[in-house]
Coordinates of C-alpha atoms in Angstrom, one line a residue:
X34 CA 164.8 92.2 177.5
X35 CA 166.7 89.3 175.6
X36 CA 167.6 89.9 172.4
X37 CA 165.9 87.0 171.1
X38 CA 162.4 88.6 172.7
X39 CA 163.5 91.8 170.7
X40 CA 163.9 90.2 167.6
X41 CA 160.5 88.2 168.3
X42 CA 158.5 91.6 168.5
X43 CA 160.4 93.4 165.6
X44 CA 159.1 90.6 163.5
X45 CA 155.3 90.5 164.7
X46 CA 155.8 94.8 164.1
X47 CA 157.0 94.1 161.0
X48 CA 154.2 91.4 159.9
X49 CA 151.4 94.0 161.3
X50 CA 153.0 96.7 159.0
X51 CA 153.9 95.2 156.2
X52 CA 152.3 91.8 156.1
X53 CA 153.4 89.5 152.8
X54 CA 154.2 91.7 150.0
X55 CA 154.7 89.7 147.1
X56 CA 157.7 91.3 146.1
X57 CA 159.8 89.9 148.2
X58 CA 160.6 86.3 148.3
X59 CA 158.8 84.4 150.9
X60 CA 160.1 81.1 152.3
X61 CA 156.6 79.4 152.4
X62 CA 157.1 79.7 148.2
X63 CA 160.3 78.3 148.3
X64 CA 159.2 75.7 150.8
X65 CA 156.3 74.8 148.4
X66 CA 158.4 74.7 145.2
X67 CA 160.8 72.3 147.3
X68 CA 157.9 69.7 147.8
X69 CA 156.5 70.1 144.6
X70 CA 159.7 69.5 143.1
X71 CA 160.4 66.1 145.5
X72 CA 157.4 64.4 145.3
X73 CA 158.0 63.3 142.2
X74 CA 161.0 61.9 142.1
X75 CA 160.4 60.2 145.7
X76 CA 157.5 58.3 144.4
X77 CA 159.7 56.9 141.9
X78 CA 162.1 55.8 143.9
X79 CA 159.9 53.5 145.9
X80 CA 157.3 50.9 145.0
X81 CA 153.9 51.4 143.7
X82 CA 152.1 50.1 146.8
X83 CA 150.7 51.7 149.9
X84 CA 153.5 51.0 152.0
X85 CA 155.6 52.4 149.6
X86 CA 153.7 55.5 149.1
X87 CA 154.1 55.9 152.7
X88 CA 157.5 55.5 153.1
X89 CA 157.9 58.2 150.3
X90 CA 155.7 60.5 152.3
X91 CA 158.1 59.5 155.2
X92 CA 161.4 60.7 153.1
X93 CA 159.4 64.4 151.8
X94 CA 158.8 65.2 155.2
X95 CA 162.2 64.6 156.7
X96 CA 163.9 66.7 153.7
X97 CA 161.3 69.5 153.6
X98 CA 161.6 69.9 157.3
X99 CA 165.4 69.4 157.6
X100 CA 166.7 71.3 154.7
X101 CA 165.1 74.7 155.5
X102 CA 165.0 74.4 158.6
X103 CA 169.0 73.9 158.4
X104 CA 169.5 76.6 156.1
X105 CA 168.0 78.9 158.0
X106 CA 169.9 77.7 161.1
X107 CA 173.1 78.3 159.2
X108 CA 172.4 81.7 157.2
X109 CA 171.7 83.1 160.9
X110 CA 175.0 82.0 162.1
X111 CA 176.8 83.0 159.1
X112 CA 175.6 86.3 159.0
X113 CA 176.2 86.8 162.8
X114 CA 179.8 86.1 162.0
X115 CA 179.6 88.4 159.6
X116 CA 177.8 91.0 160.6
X117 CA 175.3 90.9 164.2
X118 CA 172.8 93.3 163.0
X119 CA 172.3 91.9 159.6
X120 CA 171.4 88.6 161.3
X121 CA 168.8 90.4 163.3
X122 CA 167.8 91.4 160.8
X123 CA 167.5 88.7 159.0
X124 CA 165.8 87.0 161.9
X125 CA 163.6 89.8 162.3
X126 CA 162.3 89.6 158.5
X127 CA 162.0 85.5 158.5
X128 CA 159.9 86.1 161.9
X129 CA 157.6 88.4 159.9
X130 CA 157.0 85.7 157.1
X131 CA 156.2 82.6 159.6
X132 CA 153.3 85.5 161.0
X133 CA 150.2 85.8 158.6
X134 CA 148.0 87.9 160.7
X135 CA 148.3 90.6 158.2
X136 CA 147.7 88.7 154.8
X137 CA 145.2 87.1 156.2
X138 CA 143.1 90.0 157.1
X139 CA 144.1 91.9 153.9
X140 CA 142.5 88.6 152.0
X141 CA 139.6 88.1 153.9
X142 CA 138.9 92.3 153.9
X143 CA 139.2 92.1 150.1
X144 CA 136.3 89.3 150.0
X145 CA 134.3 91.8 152.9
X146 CA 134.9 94.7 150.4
X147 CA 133.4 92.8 147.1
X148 CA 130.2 91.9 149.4
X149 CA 129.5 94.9 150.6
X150 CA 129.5 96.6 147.0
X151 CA 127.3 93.7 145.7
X152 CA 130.1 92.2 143.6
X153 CA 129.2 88.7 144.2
X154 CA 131.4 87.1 141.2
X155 CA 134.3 89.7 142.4
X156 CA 133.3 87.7 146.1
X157 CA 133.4 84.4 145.2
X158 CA 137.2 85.2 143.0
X159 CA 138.2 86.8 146.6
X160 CA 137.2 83.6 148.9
X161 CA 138.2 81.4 146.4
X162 CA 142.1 82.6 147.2
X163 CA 141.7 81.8 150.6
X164 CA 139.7 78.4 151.0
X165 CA 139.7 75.3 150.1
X166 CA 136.1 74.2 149.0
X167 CA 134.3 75.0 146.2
X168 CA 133.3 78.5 145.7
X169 CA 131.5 78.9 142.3
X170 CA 128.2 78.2 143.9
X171 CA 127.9 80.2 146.9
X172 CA 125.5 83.1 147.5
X173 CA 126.1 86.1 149.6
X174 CA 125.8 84.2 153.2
X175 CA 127.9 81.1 151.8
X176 CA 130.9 83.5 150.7
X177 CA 130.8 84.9 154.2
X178 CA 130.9 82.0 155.8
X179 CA 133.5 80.7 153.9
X180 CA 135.8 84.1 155.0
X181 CA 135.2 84.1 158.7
X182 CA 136.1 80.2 158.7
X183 CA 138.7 80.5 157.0
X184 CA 140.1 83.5 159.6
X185 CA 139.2 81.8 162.5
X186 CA 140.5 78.5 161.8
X187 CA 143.9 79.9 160.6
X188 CA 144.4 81.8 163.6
X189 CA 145.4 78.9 165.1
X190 CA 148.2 77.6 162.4
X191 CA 148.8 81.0 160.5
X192 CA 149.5 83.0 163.7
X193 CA 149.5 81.4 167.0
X194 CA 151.2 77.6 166.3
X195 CA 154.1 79.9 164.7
X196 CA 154.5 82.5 167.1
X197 CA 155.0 79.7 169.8
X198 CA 157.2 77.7 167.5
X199 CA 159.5 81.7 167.3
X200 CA 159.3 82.0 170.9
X201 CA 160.9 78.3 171.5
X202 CA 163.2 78.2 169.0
X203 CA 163.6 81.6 167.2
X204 CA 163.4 81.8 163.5
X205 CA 164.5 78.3 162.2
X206 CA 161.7 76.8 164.5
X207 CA 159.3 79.0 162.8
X208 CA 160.3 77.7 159.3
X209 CA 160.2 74.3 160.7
X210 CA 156.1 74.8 161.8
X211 CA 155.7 76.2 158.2
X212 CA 157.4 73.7 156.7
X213 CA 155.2 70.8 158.0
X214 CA 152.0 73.4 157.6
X215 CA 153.1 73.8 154.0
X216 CA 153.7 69.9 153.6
X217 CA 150.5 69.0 155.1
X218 CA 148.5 72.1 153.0
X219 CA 149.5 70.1 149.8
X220 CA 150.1 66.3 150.2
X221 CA 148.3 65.9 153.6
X222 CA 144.7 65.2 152.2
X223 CA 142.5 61.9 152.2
X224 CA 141.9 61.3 148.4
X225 CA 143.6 58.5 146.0
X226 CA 146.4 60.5 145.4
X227 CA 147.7 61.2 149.0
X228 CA 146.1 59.2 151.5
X229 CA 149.2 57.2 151.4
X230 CA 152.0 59.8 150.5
X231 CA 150.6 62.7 152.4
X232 CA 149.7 60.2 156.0
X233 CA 153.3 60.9 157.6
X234 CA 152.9 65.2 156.8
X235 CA 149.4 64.8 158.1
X236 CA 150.0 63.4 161.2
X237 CA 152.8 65.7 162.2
X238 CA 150.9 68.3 161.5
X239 CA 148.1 67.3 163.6
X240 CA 150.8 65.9 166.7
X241 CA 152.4 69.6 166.4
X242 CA 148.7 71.5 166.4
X243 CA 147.4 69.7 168.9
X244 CA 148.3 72.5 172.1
X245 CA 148.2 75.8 169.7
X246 CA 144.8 74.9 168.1
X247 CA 143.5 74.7 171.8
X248 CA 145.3 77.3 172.8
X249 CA 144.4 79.6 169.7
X250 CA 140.3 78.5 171.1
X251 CA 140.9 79.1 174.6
X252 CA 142.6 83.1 173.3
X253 CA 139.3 83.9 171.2
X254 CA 136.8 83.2 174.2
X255 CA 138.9 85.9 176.6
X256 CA 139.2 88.0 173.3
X257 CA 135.6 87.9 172.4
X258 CA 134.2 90.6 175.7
X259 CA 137.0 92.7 174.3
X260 CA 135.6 92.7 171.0
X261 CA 132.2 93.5 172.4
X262 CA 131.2 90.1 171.5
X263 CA 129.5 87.2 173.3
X264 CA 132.5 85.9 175.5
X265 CA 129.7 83.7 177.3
X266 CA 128.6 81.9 174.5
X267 CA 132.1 81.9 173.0
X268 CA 133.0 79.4 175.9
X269 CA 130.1 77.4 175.7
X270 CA 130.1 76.6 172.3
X271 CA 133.9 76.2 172.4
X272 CA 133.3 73.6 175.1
X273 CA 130.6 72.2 173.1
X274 CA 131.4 72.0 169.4
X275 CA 135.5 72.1 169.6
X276 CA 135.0 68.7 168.5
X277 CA 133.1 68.7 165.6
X278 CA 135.5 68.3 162.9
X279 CA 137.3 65.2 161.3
X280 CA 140.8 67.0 161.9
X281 CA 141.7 67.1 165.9
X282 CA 142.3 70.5 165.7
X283 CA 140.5 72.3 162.9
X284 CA 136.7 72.9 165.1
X285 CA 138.5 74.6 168.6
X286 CA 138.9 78.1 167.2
X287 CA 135.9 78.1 164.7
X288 CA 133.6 77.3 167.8
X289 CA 134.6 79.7 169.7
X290 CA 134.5 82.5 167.0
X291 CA 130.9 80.7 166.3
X292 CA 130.0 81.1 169.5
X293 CA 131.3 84.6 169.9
X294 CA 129.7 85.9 166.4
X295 CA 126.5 84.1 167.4
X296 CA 126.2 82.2 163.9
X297 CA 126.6 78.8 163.1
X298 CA 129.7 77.7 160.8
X299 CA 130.8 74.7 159.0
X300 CA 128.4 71.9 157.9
X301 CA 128.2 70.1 154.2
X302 CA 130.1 71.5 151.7
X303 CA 131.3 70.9 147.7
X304 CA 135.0 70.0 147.6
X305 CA 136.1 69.3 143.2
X306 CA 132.4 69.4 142.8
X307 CA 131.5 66.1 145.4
X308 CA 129.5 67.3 148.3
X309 CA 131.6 66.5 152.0
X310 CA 129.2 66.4 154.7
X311 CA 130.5 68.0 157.7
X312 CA 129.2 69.0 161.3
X313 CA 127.8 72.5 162.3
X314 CA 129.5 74.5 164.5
X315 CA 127.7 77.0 166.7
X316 CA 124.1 77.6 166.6
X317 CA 121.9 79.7 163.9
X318 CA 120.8 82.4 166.0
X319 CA 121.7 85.1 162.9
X320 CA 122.4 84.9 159.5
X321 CA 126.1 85.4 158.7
X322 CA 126.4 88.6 157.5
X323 CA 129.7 90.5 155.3
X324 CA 130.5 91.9 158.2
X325 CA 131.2 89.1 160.4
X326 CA 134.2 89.6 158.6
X327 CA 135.2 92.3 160.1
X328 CA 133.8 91.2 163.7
X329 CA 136.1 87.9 163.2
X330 CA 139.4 89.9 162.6
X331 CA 138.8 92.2 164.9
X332 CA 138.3 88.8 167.5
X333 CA 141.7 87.6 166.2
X334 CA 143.6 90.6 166.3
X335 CA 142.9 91.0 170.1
X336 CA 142.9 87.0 170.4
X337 CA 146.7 88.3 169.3
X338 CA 147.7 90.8 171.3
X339 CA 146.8 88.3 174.4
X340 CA 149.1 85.5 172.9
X341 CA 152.1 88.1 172.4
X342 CA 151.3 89.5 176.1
X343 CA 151.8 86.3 177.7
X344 CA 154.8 85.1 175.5
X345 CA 156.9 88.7 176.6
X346 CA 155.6 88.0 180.0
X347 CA 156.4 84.5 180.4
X348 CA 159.7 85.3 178.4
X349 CA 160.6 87.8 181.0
X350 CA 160.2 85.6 183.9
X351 CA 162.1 83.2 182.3
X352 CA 164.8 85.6 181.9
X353 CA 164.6 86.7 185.1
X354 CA 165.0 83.6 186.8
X355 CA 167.9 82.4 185.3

């Protein structure tokens, strides 16, 4: 076994056991302090027109991919100068911060948690962490919704777009996924402010999604018979409703967890209080219940453990041949 495969699995250990704790420093806040603290500055620099906004948007992407991505490059080659384990282990940790498996299912179990104790205020403070849309609103089947989205569709970018991003290109090509998932989480939206600035982030982001998020689909419908779910209808809806989103990525893993849960996700919902209207994904044969929550974790953890199997197996051979 390679030792970059070793370093690969010590980091996805170290993510299940550990997850994010926030007293350490995480590069995804450094990353989003970096682009908070450019965008400023690089929309001064260029005119006040859409083609200038763009080529501002152009300029934020190229630093916040290149500079962390570099200095993670060059603290794993100083460090092996140094000292060979403490860059393993250094790789090892920044391999375990790309990986959000864990914080994701600690967040979304808090939200389960408040449900199923009838806290729906404590609910609604919970979801509202880990979504984007509105959440003041929502009742006791809209909060759950909300959660096993918000699982489903960040298995693809929050776990399996980075773990194939590690297994290319070790730990800087992890940061570099997070740093275009980071830029396109806060500039790469349609509204006045960044349909212009945030374009270039948005697209990359899509471009480098595009395989994972089908991927990330295709692993929850051979997860789902696993998970003693519906691995039948987790196909056919996946085939059916992969589609149904604006993004060309977002709807492939929600349909098939949809599909697999047996409820139907998406649909309108209130984003800074104006109402989005968006397809439905998956058919209403139940209502969504607190724990789906638990049923869509369980689907992505498994989902999981496929991905990793076929990344030490297609390592291995890879190895082997040469």
């Amino acid at each position: 076994m390679t030792a970059p495969l070793i370093c690969l699995l010590l980091g996805v250990l170290l993510d299940l056991l550990i997850g994010d704790p926030r007293s350490l420093p995480h590069p995804v806040r450094g990353i989003g302090w970096l682009i908070a603290h450019l965008e400023a500055p690089l929309r001064r620099l260029f005119p006040l027109t859409p083609a200038g906004e763009r080529w501002a948007g152009r300029l934020l992407v190229l630093l916040v991919t290149t500079l962390p991505t570099a200095l993670t490059a060059l603290a794993l080659a100083v460090t092996y100068w140094a000292c060979a384990p403490l860059s393993y282990a250094l790789g090892v940790l920044l391999t375990s911060q790309c990986l959000a498996l864990t914080s994701l299912r600690q967040e979304s179990m808090k939200v389960h948690a408040a449900l199923t104790t009838g806290d729906l205020p404590a609910a609604r403070a919970a979801v509202s962490m880990i979504v984007g849309r509105d959440t003041e609103q929502l009742d006791e089947e809209g909060v759950a919704k909300a959660a096993v989205e918000t699982v489903a569709e960040n298995f693809s970018d929050g776990v399996i777009a980075p773990l194939l991003f590690l297994a290319l290109a070790g730990p800087a090509g992890g940061i570099f996924y997070k740093a275009v998932n980071t830029l396109d989480s806060m500039v790469g939206y349609q509204n006045p402010r960044y349909q212009h600035f945030g374009r270039c982030a948005a697209l990359i982001d899509d471009l480098l999604n595009l395989l994972p998020a089908r991927l990330s689909g295709l692993l929850l419908c051979l997860a789902a018979p696993l998970t003693r779910l519906n691995g039948k209808d987790a196909c056919r809806i996946f085939r059916r409703d992969r589609k149904n989103h604006k993004s060309p990525n977002s709807a492939h893993t929600e349909a098939a967890a949809a599909g697999a849960l047996g409820v139907q996700l998406a649909g309108p919902s209130y984003y800074f209080g104006q109402l989005v209207e968006k397809p439905t994904i998956g058919d209403p044969l139940r209502p969504i219940e607190p724990e789906d929550i638990r049923r869509v974790n369980g689907l992505v953890a498994r989902g999981y453990a496929l991905a990793v199997g076929v990344v030490v197996l297609l390592t291995s051979i890879v190895f082997l041949l040469n």
